[in-house]
C-alpha positions as a Markdown table, in Angstrom:
| # | Residue | x | y | z |
|---|---|---|---|---|
| 1 | Met | 0.2 | 0.6 | 0.2 |
| 2 | Asn | 1.3 | 3.6 | -0.3 |
| 3 | Pro | 2.2 | 5.0 | 2.7 |
| 4 | Ser | 0.5 | 8.5 | 2.1 |
| 5 | Ala | -2.7 | 7.1 | 0.5 |
| 6 | Ile | -5.9 | 8.1 | 2.2 |
| 7 | His | -7.7 | 5.0 | 4.8 |
| 8 | Ile | -11.4 | 5.5 | 4.0 |
| 9 | Leu | -13.6 | 3.3 | 6.0 |
| 10 | Val | -17.3 | 2.2 | 3.4 |
| 11 | Val | -20.1 | 1.4 | 6.0 |
| 12 | Asp | -23.5 | 0.3 | 4.2 |
| 13 | Asp | -25.8 | -3.4 | 4.2 |
| 14 | Glu | -26.0 | -3.1 | 0.5 |
| 15 | Pro | -23.5 | -5.2 | -1.5 |
| 16 | Asp | -23.8 | -2.9 | -4.3 |
| 17 | Ile | -22.9 | 0.5 | -2.9 |
| 18 | Arg | -20.4 | -0.7 | -1.1 |
| 19 | Ala | -18.9 | -1.8 | -4.0 |
| 20 | Thr | -19.6 | 1.0 | -5.6 |
| 21 | Val | -18.3 | 3.3 | -3.4 |
| 22 | Gln | -15.1 | 1.0 | -3.0 |
| 23 | Glu | -14.5 | 1.4 | -7.2 |
| 24 | Ile | -15.0 | 4.9 | -7.2 |
| 25 | Leu | -13.0 | 5.9 | -4.7 |
| 26 | Glu | -9.7 | 3.6 | -5.5 |
| 27 | Asp | -10.0 | 4.5 | -8.9 |
| 28 | Glu | -9.3 | 8.5 | -6.8 |
| 29 | Asn | -6.1 | 6.4 | -5.4 |
| 30 | Tyr | -7.9 | 6.3 | -2.0 |
| 31 | Phe | -6.4 | 3.1 | 0.2 |
| 32 | Val | -11.0 | 1.5 | 0.5 |
| 33 | Val | -11.7 | -0.7 | 3.8 |
| 34 | Thr | -15.3 | -1.8 | 3.9 |
| 35 | Ala | -18.2 | -3.1 | 6.5 |
| 36 | Glu | -21.5 | -4.8 | 5.8 |
| 37 | Asn | -22.9 | -3.8 | 9.6 |
| 38 | Gly | -22.0 | -2.4 | 12.8 |
| 39 | Glu | -20.3 | -4.5 | 14.5 |
| 40 | Thr | -17.9 | -4.8 | 11.6 |
| 41 | Ala | -17.0 | -1.6 | 11.2 |
| 42 | Arg | -15.8 | -1.3 | 15.5 |
| 43 | His | -13.8 | -4.7 | 13.9 |
| 44 | Ala | -12.4 | -2.5 | 10.7 |
| 45 | Leu | -12.1 | 1.1 | 13.8 |
| 46 | Arg | -10.1 | -1.7 | 16.2 |
| 47 | Asp | -7.6 | -3.1 | 13.2 |
| 48 | Arg | -6.5 | 0.7 | 12.0 |
| 49 | Arg | -7.3 | 4.4 | 12.5 |
| 50 | Pro | -9.8 | 5.3 | 9.3 |
| 51 | Asp | -9.4 | 8.7 | 7.9 |
| 52 | Leu | -12.4 | 9.1 | 6.9 |
| 53 | Ile | -16.1 | 7.3 | 7.0 |
| 54 | Leu | -19.0 | 7.7 | 4.9 |
| 55 | Leu | -21.5 | 6.0 | 7.6 |
| 56 | Asp | -25.1 | 4.6 | 5.9 |
| 57 | Ile | -27.7 | 5.5 | 8.7 |
| 58 | Trp | -30.3 | 2.7 | 7.8 |
| 59 | Met | -28.3 | -1.1 | 8.7 |
| 60 | Pro | -30.4 | -4.1 | 10.5 |
| 61 | Asp | -28.4 | -4.9 | 13.3 |
| 62 | Leu | -27.3 | -1.0 | 14.7 |
| 63 | Asp | -28.4 | 2.1 | 12.9 |
| 64 | Gly | -25.6 | 4.9 | 11.7 |
| 65 | Ile | -27.1 | 7.1 | 14.0 |
| 66 | Ser | -26.8 | 5.0 | 17.2 |
| 67 | Leu | -23.2 | 3.7 | 15.8 |
| 68 | Leu | -22.1 | 7.5 | 15.1 |
| 69 | Lys | -23.9 | 8.9 | 19.0 |
| 70 | Glu | -21.5 | 5.5 | 20.6 |
| 71 | Trp | -18.4 | 7.3 | 18.7 |
| 72 | Ser | -19.1 | 10.6 | 19.5 |
| 73 | Glu | -19.2 | 10.0 | 23.1 |
| 74 | Asp | -16.1 | 8.7 | 23.0 |
| 75 | Gln | -13.3 | 10.1 | 25.5 |
| 76 | Asp | -11.3 | 11.4 | 22.7 |
| 77 | Gly | -14.7 | 12.4 | 20.2 |
| 78 | Leu | -15.1 | 11.0 | 16.5 |
| 79 | Pro | -11.6 | 9.3 | 15.3 |
| 80 | Cys | -11.9 | 11.6 | 12.3 |
| 81 | Pro | -14.7 | 13.1 | 9.6 |
| 82 | Val | -17.9 | 11.2 | 9.7 |
| 83 | Ile | -20.5 | 11.4 | 5.5 |
| 84 | Met | -23.8 | 9.8 | 7.1 |
| 85 | Met | -25.3 | 8.6 | 3.2 |
| 86 | Ser | -28.7 | 7.6 | 3.4 |
| 87 | Gly | -32.0 | 6.3 | 1.1 |
| 88 | His | -35.2 | 7.3 | 3.1 |
| 89 | Gly | -33.8 | 10.4 | 5.7 |
| 90 | Thr | -35.9 | 13.2 | 7.4 |
| 91 | Val | -34.1 | 16.6 | 8.3 |
| 92 | Glu | -34.5 | 15.1 | 11.6 |
| 93 | Thr | -32.4 | 12.8 | 10.9 |
| 94 | Ala | -30.1 | 15.0 | 9.0 |
| 95 | Val | -30.3 | 17.5 | 12.3 |
| 96 | Glu | -29.6 | 14.8 | 14.5 |
| 97 | Ala | -26.3 | 13.9 | 12.5 |
| 98 | Thr | -24.6 | 17.0 | 12.6 |
| 99 | Arg | -25.3 | 17.5 | 15.9 |
| 100 | Leu | -23.3 | 14.3 | 16.4 |
| 101 | Gly | -20.0 | 15.8 | 14.9 |
| 102 | Ala | -21.2 | 14.8 | 11.0 |
| 103 | Tyr | -19.2 | 16.8 | 8.4 |
| 104 | Asp | -22.0 | 16.7 | 6.1 |
| 105 | Phe | -25.0 | 13.9 | 5.0 |
| 106 | Leu | -25.3 | 12.7 | 1.2 |
| 107 | Glu | -28.9 | 11.1 | -0.4 |
| 108 | Lys | -28.9 | 7.9 | -2.3 |
| 109 | Pro | -28.8 | 7.5 | -5.2 |
| 110 | Leu | -25.2 | 8.7 | -4.4 |
| 111 | Ser | -24.1 | 10.9 | -6.9 |
| 112 | Met | -20.5 | 10.1 | -7.5 |
| 113 | Ala | -19.3 | 13.5 | -8.6 |
| 114 | Lys | -21.2 | 14.8 | -5.2 |
| 115 | Leu | -19.6 | 12.0 | -3.6 |
| 116 | Leu | -15.9 | 12.7 | -4.1 |
| 117 | Leu | -16.7 | 16.3 | -4.1 |
| 118 | Thr | -17.9 | 15.7 | -0.4 |
| 119 | Val | -15.3 | 13.5 | 0.9 |
| 120 | Glu | -12.5 | 16.4 | -0.7 |
| 121 | Arg | -13.9 | 18.9 | 1.4 |
| 122 | Ala | -14.2 | 16.7 | 4.6 |
| 123 | Leu | -10.5 | 16.2 | 4.4 |
| 124 | Glu | -9.1 | 19.4 | 4.0 |
| 125 | Ala | -11.4 | 20.6 | 6.5 |
| 126 | Asp | -9.8 | 18.0 | 9.2 |
| 127 | Arg | -6.9 | 19.1 | 7.6 |
| 128 | Leu | -7.3 | 22.6 | 8.4 |
| 129 | Val | -8.4 | 22.1 | 11.9 |
| 130 | Lys | -5.4 | 20.3 | 13.3 |
| 131 | Glu | -3.4 | 23.1 | 11.3 |
| 132 | Asn | -5.4 | 25.2 | 13.5 |
| 133 | Val | -4.2 | 23.5 | 16.6 |
| 134 | Gly | -0.5 | 22.5 | 15.3 |
| 135 | Leu | 0.0 | 26.9 | 15.5 |
| 136 | Arg | -2.3 | 27.4 | 19.0 |
| 137 | Arg | 0.2 | 24.7 | 20.5 |
| 138 | Arg | 3.2 | 26.2 | 18.8 |
| 139 | Thr | 4.0 | 29.3 | 17.0 |
| 140 | Pro | 5.6 | 30.3 | 15.0 |
| 141 | Leu | 5.9 | 26.9 | 12.4 |
| 142 | Val | 8.3 | 27.5 | 10.4 |
| 143 | His | 8.0 | 25.5 | 6.9 |
| 144 | Glu | 11.8 | 25.8 | 5.6 |
| 145 | Pro | 14.8 | 26.1 | 7.2 |
| 146 | Val | 15.0 | 30.2 | 7.1 |
| 147 | Gly | 19.2 | 31.2 | 6.2 |
| 148 | Arg | 21.7 | 31.9 | 3.5 |
| 149 | Ser | 24.7 | 30.2 | 5.0 |
| 150 | Ala | 26.6 | 27.5 | 3.6 |
| 151 | Val | 26.0 | 25.7 | 6.9 |
| 152 | Ile | 22.0 | 25.6 | 6.7 |
| 153 | Ala | 22.2 | 25.6 | 3.2 |
| 154 | Arg | 23.7 | 22.7 | 2.9 |
| 155 | Leu | 21.7 | 21.0 | 5.9 |
| 156 | Arg | 18.5 | 21.4 | 3.5 |
| 157 | Glu | 19.9 | 20.1 | 0.5 |
| 158 | Gln | 21.0 | 17.3 | 3.1 |
| 159 | Val | 17.7 | 16.7 | 4.1 |
| 160 | Lys | 16.2 | 16.7 | 0.7 |
| 161 | Arg | 18.2 | 13.6 | -0.1 |
| 162 | Ile | 17.6 | 12.0 | 3.2 |
| 163 | Ala | 13.7 | 12.6 | 2.8 |
| 164 | Leu | 13.8 | 10.6 | -0.7 |
| 165 | His | 14.3 | 7.3 | 1.4 |
| 166 | Asp | 11.7 | 6.0 | 4.5 |
| 167 | Thr | 14.6 | 5.7 | 6.8 |
| 168 | Trp | 14.6 | 6.9 | 9.9 |
| 169 | Val | 16.6 | 10.3 | 11.1 |
| 170 | Leu | 18.3 | 10.8 | 14.4 |
| 171 | Ile | 18.1 | 14.5 | 15.0 |
| 172 | Thr | 20.7 | 16.2 | 17.7 |
| 173 | Gly | 21.6 | 19.9 | 18.5 |
| 174 | Glu | 21.4 | 22.1 | 21.2 |
| 175 | Ala | 18.3 | 23.5 | 22.8 |
| 176 | Gly | 16.2 | 26.4 | 20.2 |
| 177 | Ser | 18.8 | 25.1 | 17.4 |
| 178 | Gly | 15.8 | 24.3 | 15.0 |
| 179 | Arg | 15.6 | 20.4 | 14.9 |
| 180 | Glu | 11.6 | 20.2 | 15.3 |
| 181 | Thr | 12.2 | 22.5 | 12.3 |
| 182 | Phe | 14.2 | 20.5 | 10.5 |
| 183 | Ala | 11.8 | 17.2 | 11.6 |
| 184 | Arg | 9.3 | 18.8 | 9.8 |
| 185 | Phe | 11.1 | 20.3 | 6.8 |
| 186 | Leu | 12.1 | 16.4 | 6.5 |
| 187 | His | 8.4 | 15.3 | 6.1 |
| 188 | Ala | 7.4 | 18.0 | 3.3 |
| 189 | Gln | 9.5 | 16.6 | 1.1 |
| 190 | Ser | 9.0 | 13.5 | 1.5 |
| 191 | Pro | 6.3 | 11.0 | 0.3 |
| 192 | Arg | 4.2 | 11.1 | 3.3 |
| 193 | Arg | 3.8 | 14.7 | 2.8 |
| 194 | Asp | 0.4 | 14.5 | 2.3 |
| 195 | Arg | 0.4 | 12.4 | 5.5 |
| 196 | Pro | 0.1 | 13.4 | 9.4 |
| 197 | Phe | 2.8 | 15.0 | 11.3 |
| 198 | Val | 2.4 | 13.9 | 14.9 |
| 199 | Asp | 5.1 | 15.8 | 17.2 |
| 200 | Leu | 5.5 | 13.6 | 20.5 |
| 201 | Gly | 7.2 | 15.7 | 23.2 |
| 202 | Gly | 10.0 | 13.2 | 25.9 |
| 203 | Ala | 7.6 | 15.5 | 28.9 |
| 204 | Ile | 4.7 | 13.4 | 27.5 |
| 205 | Ile | 6.0 | 10.4 | 27.8 |
| 206 | Ala | 7.9 | 10.6 | 30.4 |
| 207 | Arg | 4.8 | 11.2 | 32.5 |
| 208 | Gly | 4.2 | 7.0 | 33.2 |
| 209 | Asn | 1.4 | 6.8 | 30.6 |
| 210 | Ala | 3.8 | 6.4 | 27.7 |
| 211 | Ala | 2.4 | 3.2 | 26.5 |
| 212 | Arg | -1.3 | 4.2 | 26.0 |
| 213 | Glu | 0.5 | 8.2 | 24.7 |
| 214 | Leu | 2.4 | 5.9 | 22.6 |
| 215 | Phe | 0.1 | 3.0 | 21.2 |
| 216 | Gly | -3.3 | 3.4 | 22.2 |
| 217 | Ser | -6.0 | 1.3 | 24.5 |
| 218 | Glu | -8.7 | -0.5 | 24.0 |
| 219 | Glu | -12.3 | -0.8 | 26.6 |
| 220 | Asp | -14.7 | -2.7 | 25.3 |
| 221 | Ala | -16.2 | -0.7 | 22.6 |
| 222 | His | -14.4 | 2.7 | 23.5 |
| 223 | Ile | -10.8 | 3.3 | 21.7 |
| 224 | His | -8.0 | 5.4 | 22.5 |
| 225 | Tyr | -5.4 | 5.9 | 19.3 |
| 226 | Gly | -1.6 | 6.8 | 20.0 |
| 227 | Ser | 0.7 | 8.3 | 18.6 |
| 228 | Leu | 2.1 | 5.6 | 16.3 |
| 229 | Glu | -2.1 | 5.2 | 14.8 |
| 230 | Leu | -2.3 | 8.9 | 14.6 |
| 231 | Ala | 0.5 | 9.2 | 12.4 |
| 232 | Ala | 0.0 | 6.6 | 10.3 |
| 233 | Gly | 1.3 | 6.6 | 6.7 |
| 234 | Gly | 3.1 | 9.6 | 7.8 |
| 235 | Thr | 5.9 | 10.7 | 10.7 |
| 236 | Leu | 6.4 | 10.5 | 13.8 |
| 237 | Leu | 8.7 | 13.1 | 16.2 |
| 238 | Leu | 10.4 | 11.3 | 19.1 |
| 239 | Asp | 11.1 | 14.9 | 20.5 |
| 240 | Glu | 13.3 | 15.2 | 23.6 |
| 241 | Val | 13.7 | 10.7 | 23.2 |
| 242 | Ala | 16.7 | 11.0 | 25.9 |
| 243 | Asp | 13.3 | 11.8 | 28.6 |
| 244 | Met | 11.8 | 8.5 | 27.3 |
| 245 | Asp | 12.0 | 6.1 | 30.6 |
| 246 | Met | 13.3 | 2.4 | 30.7 |
| 247 | Glu | 10.6 | 1.2 | 30.6 |
| 248 | Ala | 9.1 | 3.2 | 27.7 |
| 249 | Gln | 12.0 | 2.6 | 26.1 |
| 250 | Thr | 11.5 | -1.1 | 26.1 |
| 251 | Gln | 8.1 | -1.0 | 24.9 |
| 252 | Leu | 9.2 | 0.9 | 21.6 |
| 253 | Leu | 11.9 | -1.6 | 21.3 |
| 254 | Ala | 9.3 | -4.4 | 21.1 |
| 255 | Ala | 7.2 | -2.6 | 19.0 |
| 256 | Leu | 9.7 | -1.5 | 16.3 |
| 257 | Asp | 11.9 | -5.4 | 16.4 |
| 258 | Thr | 8.1 | -6.6 | 15.5 |
| 259 | Gly | 6.8 | -4.2 | 13.2 |
| 260 | Ser | 3.4 | -3.8 | 15.2 |
| 261 | Phe | 2.4 | -3.3 | 18.4 |
| 262 | Leu | -0.1 | -3.4 | 21.1 |
| 263 | Arg | -2.7 | -1.6 | 22.2 |
| 264 | Val | -3.7 | -0.9 | 26.2 |
| 265 | Gly | -6.0 | -3.6 | 27.1 |
| 266 | Gly | -6.3 | -4.5 | 23.2 |
| 267 | Lys | -6.3 | -8.6 | 21.6 |
| 268 | Asp | -4.9 | -7.8 | 18.4 |
| 269 | Pro | -2.0 | -6.2 | 16.9 |
| 270 | Val | -1.6 | -3.3 | 14.9 |
| 271 | Pro | 0.9 | -3.4 | 12.2 |
| 272 | Ile | 3.0 | -0.1 | 12.2 |
| 273 | Asp | 3.7 | 2.9 | 9.3 |
| 274 | Val | 5.1 | 5.8 | 10.1 |
| 275 | Arg | 8.8 | 6.6 | 9.8 |
| 276 | Ile | 10.3 | 7.6 | 12.6 |
| 277 | Val | 12.4 | 10.6 | 13.7 |
| 278 | Ala | 13.7 | 10.8 | 17.0 |
| 279 | Ala | 15.6 | 14.5 | 18.5 |
| 280 | Thr | 17.3 | 15.4 | 21.3 |
| 281 | Gln | 19.6 | 18.0 | 22.7 |
| 282 | Arg | 21.3 | 15.0 | 24.8 |
| 283 | Asp | 24.2 | 12.6 | 23.6 |
| 284 | Leu | 22.6 | 9.6 | 23.4 |
| 285 | Lys | 26.2 | 7.9 | 23.3 |
| 286 | Glu | 27.0 | 9.2 | 27.0 |
| 287 | Glu | 23.4 | 8.1 | 28.1 |
| 288 | Val | 24.0 | 4.6 | 26.7 |
| 289 | Arg | 27.4 | 5.2 | 28.9 |
| 290 | Leu | 25.9 | 5.5 | 31.7 |
| 291 | Gly | 22.3 | 3.2 | 31.3 |
| 292 | Arg | 19.9 | 5.8 | 31.1 |
| 293 | Phe | 19.5 | 4.8 | 27.3 |
| 294 | Arg | 18.8 | 0.9 | 25.7 |
| 295 | Glu | 22.0 | 0.8 | 23.2 |
| 296 | Asp | 19.5 | -1.5 | 20.6 |
| 297 | Leu | 17.3 | 0.9 | 20.9 |
| 298 | Phe | 19.4 | 3.9 | 19.9 |
| 299 | Tyr | 21.2 | 1.5 | 17.3 |
| 300 | His | 17.5 | 1.0 | 16.0 |
| 301 | Leu | 16.6 | 5.1 | 15.5 |
| 302 | Asn | 20.4 | 6.5 | 15.1 |
| 303 | Val | 19.4 | 4.8 | 11.5 |
| 304 | Val | 20.2 | 8.7 | 9.6 |
| 305 | Pro | 22.0 | 10.7 | 12.1 |
| 306 | Leu | 21.2 | 14.9 | 11.8 |
| 307 | His | 22.7 | 17.4 | 13.5 |
| 308 | Ile | 21.8 | 21.4 | 13.8 |
| 309 | Pro | 24.4 | 23.6 | 14.3 |
| 310 | Pro | 23.6 | 25.8 | 17.1 |
| 311 | Leu | 23.3 | 29.4 | 15.9 |
| 312 | Arg | 26.9 | 30.9 | 16.8 |
| 313 | Glu | 28.1 | 28.4 | 13.8 |
| 314 | His | 25.7 | 30.3 | 11.6 |
| 315 | Thr | 25.1 | 34.0 | 13.7 |
| 316 | Glu | 25.8 | 35.3 | 9.4 |
| 317 | Asp | 21.8 | 34.3 | 8.9 |
| 318 | Val | 20.7 | 36.3 | 11.6 |
| 319 | Pro | 19.5 | 39.4 | 9.0 |
| 320 | Asp | 17.3 | 36.9 | 7.8 |
| 321 | Leu | 15.9 | 35.2 | 10.6 |
| 322 | Leu | 15.2 | 39.1 | 12.2 |
| 323 | Asn | 13.4 | 39.7 | 9.5 |
| 324 | Tyr | 11.8 | 36.0 | 9.3 |
| 325 | Tyr | 10.3 | 36.7 | 12.8 |
| 326 | Val | 9.6 | 40.0 | 12.5 |
| 327 | Asp | 7.1 | 39.8 | 9.4 |
| 328 | Tyr | 5.4 | 36.7 | 10.9 |
| 329 | Phe | 5.1 | 39.0 | 13.8 |
| 330 | Ala | 3.6 | 41.7 | 12.3 |
| 331 | Ala | 1.4 | 39.3 | 9.8 |
| 332 | His | 0.0 | 36.7 | 12.4 |
| 333 | Glu | -0.3 | 38.5 | 16.2 |
| 334 | Lys | -0.5 | 42.2 | 14.3 |
| 335 | Leu | 2.2 | 43.9 | 16.1 |
| 336 | Ala | 3.5 | 46.9 | 14.4 |
| 337 | Tyr | 6.3 | 46.3 | 11.6 |
| 338 | Arg | 9.6 | 47.5 | 12.8 |
| 339 | Arg | 13.0 | 46.6 | 11.3 |
| 340 | Phe | 16.5 | 46.9 | 12.8 |
| 341 | Ser | 18.8 | 49.5 | 12.1 |
| 342 | Val | 22.7 | 47.9 | 10.4 |
| 343 | Gly | 23.6 | 48.7 | 14.1 |
| 344 | Ala | 22.0 | 46.7 | 16.2 |
| 345 | Gln | 22.3 | 43.9 | 13.1 |
| 346 | Asn | 24.9 | 43.4 | 13.7 |
| 347 | Tyr | 25.9 | 43.9 | 17.3 |
| 348 | Leu | 23.1 | 40.5 | 17.2 |
| 349 | Arg | 25.6 | 38.5 | 14.9 |
| 350 | Asn | 28.0 | 39.3 | 17.2 |
| 351 | Tyr | 26.0 | 37.8 | 20.2 |
| 352 | Ala | 26.7 | 34.4 | 21.6 |
| 353 | Trp | 22.9 | 33.3 | 21.2 |
| 354 | Pro | 22.9 | 31.0 | 24.4 |
| 355 | Gly | 19.3 | 29.7 | 23.9 |
| 356 | Asn | 19.8 | 30.1 | 19.7 |
| 357 | Ile | 17.0 | 30.7 | 17.7 |
| 358 | Arg | 14.3 | 30.7 | 20.1 |
| 359 | Glu | 16.0 | 33.3 | 22.0 |
| 360 | Leu | 16.2 | 35.2 | 18.5 |
| 361 | Lys | 12.2 | 34.5 | 18.2 |
| 362 | Asn | 11.5 | 35.8 | 21.7 |
| 363 | Leu | 13.9 | 38.5 | 21.2 |
| 364 | Val | 12.2 | 39.9 | 17.9 |
| 365 | Gln | 8.5 | 39.6 | 19.7 |
| 366 | Arg | 9.3 | 41.6 | 23.1 |
| 367 | Ile | 10.6 | 43.7 | 21.2 |
| 368 | Leu | 8.0 | 45.1 | 18.7 |
| 369 | Ile | 5.4 | 44.5 | 22.0 |
| 370 | Leu | 7.8 | 46.6 | 24.1 |
| 371 | Gly | 9.3 | 48.8 | 21.3 |
| 372 | Ala | 8.0 | 52.0 | 19.2 |
| 373 | Gly | 8.9 | 53.8 | 16.1 |
| 374 | Asp | 10.0 | 52.4 | 12.9 |
| 375 | Glu | 13.8 | 51.5 | 13.6 |
| 376 | Ile | 15.3 | 49.4 | 16.0 |
| 377 | Ser | 18.1 | 50.8 | 17.8 |
| 378 | Gln | 21.7 | 49.3 | 18.9 |
| 379 | Asn | 20.6 | 50.6 | 22.3 |
| 380 | Glu | 17.3 | 49.2 | 21.9 |
| 381 | Val | 18.5 | 45.4 | 22.0 |
| 382 | Glu | 21.3 | 45.4 | 24.3 |
| 383 | Ser | 18.7 | 47.2 | 26.9 |
| 384 | Thr | 16.0 | 44.4 | 26.3 |
| 385 | Leu | 18.8 | 41.8 | 26.0 |
| 386 | Gly | 19.8 | 42.8 | 29.3 |
| 387 | Thr | 16.4 | 42.8 | 30.5 |
| 388 | Ile | 16.1 | 39.2 | 29.7 |
| 389 | Ser | 19.1 | 37.6 | 30.7 |
| 390 | Pro | 19.4 | 37.5 | 34.4 |
| 391 | Leu | 16.7 | 35.6 | 35.7 |
| 392 | Pro | 15.3 | 37.8 | 39.0 |
| 393 | Thr | 14.9 | 36.0 | 42.9 |
| 394 | Leu | 12.0 | 34.8 | 43.9 |
| 395 | Ser | 10.1 | 35.9 | 46.1 |
| 396 | Leu | 7.2 | 36.3 | 48.0 |
| 397 | Glu | 6.5 | 40.1 | 47.8 |
| 398 | Gly | 3.9 | 41.2 | 45.7 |
| 399 | Leu | 4.0 | 37.1 | 44.2 |
| 400 | Val | 1.1 | 35.9 | 46.9 |
| 401 | Ser | -1.7 | 37.9 | 49.5 |
| 402 | Phe | -1.8 | 36.3 | 52.7 |
| 403 | Asp | -5.4 | 36.9 | 52.8 |
| 404 | Gln | -6.7 | 34.2 | 50.9 |
| 405 | Pro | -7.6 | 30.6 | 51.5 |
| 406 | Leu | -4.2 | 28.7 | 52.0 |
| 407 | Arg | -4.7 | 26.0 | 49.4 |
| 408 | Gln | -5.1 | 29.2 | 46.6 |
| 409 | Ala | -2.0 | 30.8 | 48.3 |
| 410 | Arg | 0.0 | 27.6 | 48.1 |
| 411 | Glu | -0.9 | 27.2 | 44.0 |
| 412 | Leu | -0.2 | 30.7 | 43.5 |
| 413 | Phe | 3.4 | 30.1 | 45.2 |
| 414 | Glu | 4.3 | 26.4 | 43.5 |
| 415 | Lys | 2.8 | 27.9 | 39.9 |
| 416 | Ala | 5.7 | 30.9 | 40.4 |
| 417 | Tyr | 8.3 | 28.5 | 41.8 |
| 418 | Leu | 8.3 | 26.5 | 38.9 |
| 419 | Asp | 8.2 | 28.7 | 37.0 |
| 420 | Tyr | 11.5 | 29.8 | 37.3 |
| 421 | Gln | 12.7 | 27.0 | 37.5 |
| 422 | Leu | 11.7 | 26.3 | 34.2 |
| 423 | Glu | 13.3 | 29.8 | 33.3 |
| 424 | Lys | 16.8 | 29.1 | 35.3 |
| 425 | His | 16.6 | 25.4 | 33.5 |
| 426 | Asn | 15.9 | 26.2 | 30.1 |
| 427 | Gly | 13.2 | 23.7 | 30.7 |
| 428 | Asn | 15.3 | 20.8 | 31.1 |
| 429 | Val | 13.2 | 18.8 | 33.1 |
| 430 | Ser | 15.5 | 16.0 | 35.0 |
| 431 | Lys | 17.6 | 19.6 | 36.1 |
| 432 | Met | 15.2 | 21.6 | 37.4 |
| 433 | Ala | 13.5 | 18.4 | 39.1 |
| 434 | Lys | 16.9 | 17.6 | 40.9 |
| 435 | Glu | 17.5 | 21.3 | 41.6 |
| 436 | Ala | 12.9 | 21.1 | 42.8 |
| 437 | Gly | 13.8 | 17.7 | 44.9 |
| 438 | Met | 11.1 | 15.5 | 43.3 |
| 439 | Glu | 11.1 | 13.0 | 40.9 |
| 440 | Arg | 10.6 | 13.4 | 37.3 |
| 441 | Thr | 7.5 | 11.5 | 37.8 |
| 442 | His | 5.8 | 14.0 | 40.1 |
| 443 | Leu | 6.8 | 16.7 | 38.4 |
| 444 | Tyr | 5.3 | 16.3 | 35.5 |
| 445 | Arg | 2.1 | 16.1 | 36.9 |
| 446 | Lys | 2.3 | 19.1 | 38.9 |
| 447 | Leu | 3.6 | 20.9 | 35.4 |
| 448 | Arg | 0.1 | 19.7 | 33.8 |
| 449 | Ser | -2.7 | 20.0 | 37.0 |
| 450 | Leu | -0.6 | 23.5 | 37.4 |
| 451 | Gly | -1.7 | 24.5 | 33.4 |
| 452 | Ile | 2.6 | 24.9 | 32.7 |
| 453 | Glu | 3.4 | 24.4 | 29.1 |
| 454 | Ile | 7.0 | 22.7 | 28.6 |
| 455 | Lys | 8.1 | 22.5 | 26.3 |
| 456 | Glu | 7.9 | 26.0 | 24.3 |
| 457 | Arg | 11.1 | 27.3 | 27.1 |
| 458 | Arg | 13.3 | 24.6 | 25.1 |
């Protein structure tokens, strides 16, 4: 099967309709699976998560509306866009289907032209929703690494060559250097470009629920799809892979060895059809030597190594990066457009950039928010860098009011304390846990309960 083929499930009790719809869709290069009733449809969802479902309303064992309701009430909601089909539907039925989350409602006899158009629109709408979620989680998304230096030009060409071969890649580099950007660029240049790109951060899989996040789970008729299935046909980025605990490493290795996995609570193996890209800022060979990372998993992931240099090694790209982020924040966050003076650009080209490209992005954003005037001077840049670099000493003064319940005061203090530690350690949770005197798993749980985002600080 073509890894970029879109997977569609057709559920209808009439054999002629199933066969006709399957033939039409396969002529358009979709991968199609059919089911003749509700129970078979449930089994199909256990076999593999589809990208779209065409669902008949009137079926003998379980009607389509009941099946749609069952899926919509699941913890994760509908697994994908659902298009309802019916030969004698009513307005009330169509309204109910829409309320339960169906994308559209097609009347039988089916117009094949309308069917194909509706399928295309449903898939496009779903893609846009996922893109918007991604943009809300991390701004901005750079679709191609910015810069004209020989270093970045060479890396871009290297990634284009790697992308053509379906090998796994290990991306290394300092925090903020652009590892995720290159992973996304690799996906965009590959034959899998039209399929999902899923980013699973080490912060998520180190919380003690790695199996569920990676492999998903089954309970009765309810299925939670893990990242390996959400990325089916596409690319899975295991970000900060060195943060995975040993149990998660062992489970992942077993899945990679066999080419399949079991969902938590499941009985049937699910095949793996995904390109894995791992990324880390740590030296995995050293982690292996220290016994913190499995040597066999390291060799699985390190088929093709790709090192992203720190910004201080290609500072000639600083002007292009400054312009890119000014344009981005002006367009997407409606901040006033300003330009960096030649003196400011030269100063920043000679700056050490300990936080790499992420530090540069944050600098541009802060200057555009706080500053005024058409031109950004060197003095303004030096002043802003001076306010960014030092970390303030944590103080209770003005932070926590004593005229409130103890529980609320404690939560405010904990949030401020953990925010401070994240800034101090540049998002390195291992170092933060050591200083805070907490187990890493407990620390992840605490950060999550307080609504503190980890990844943006790395």
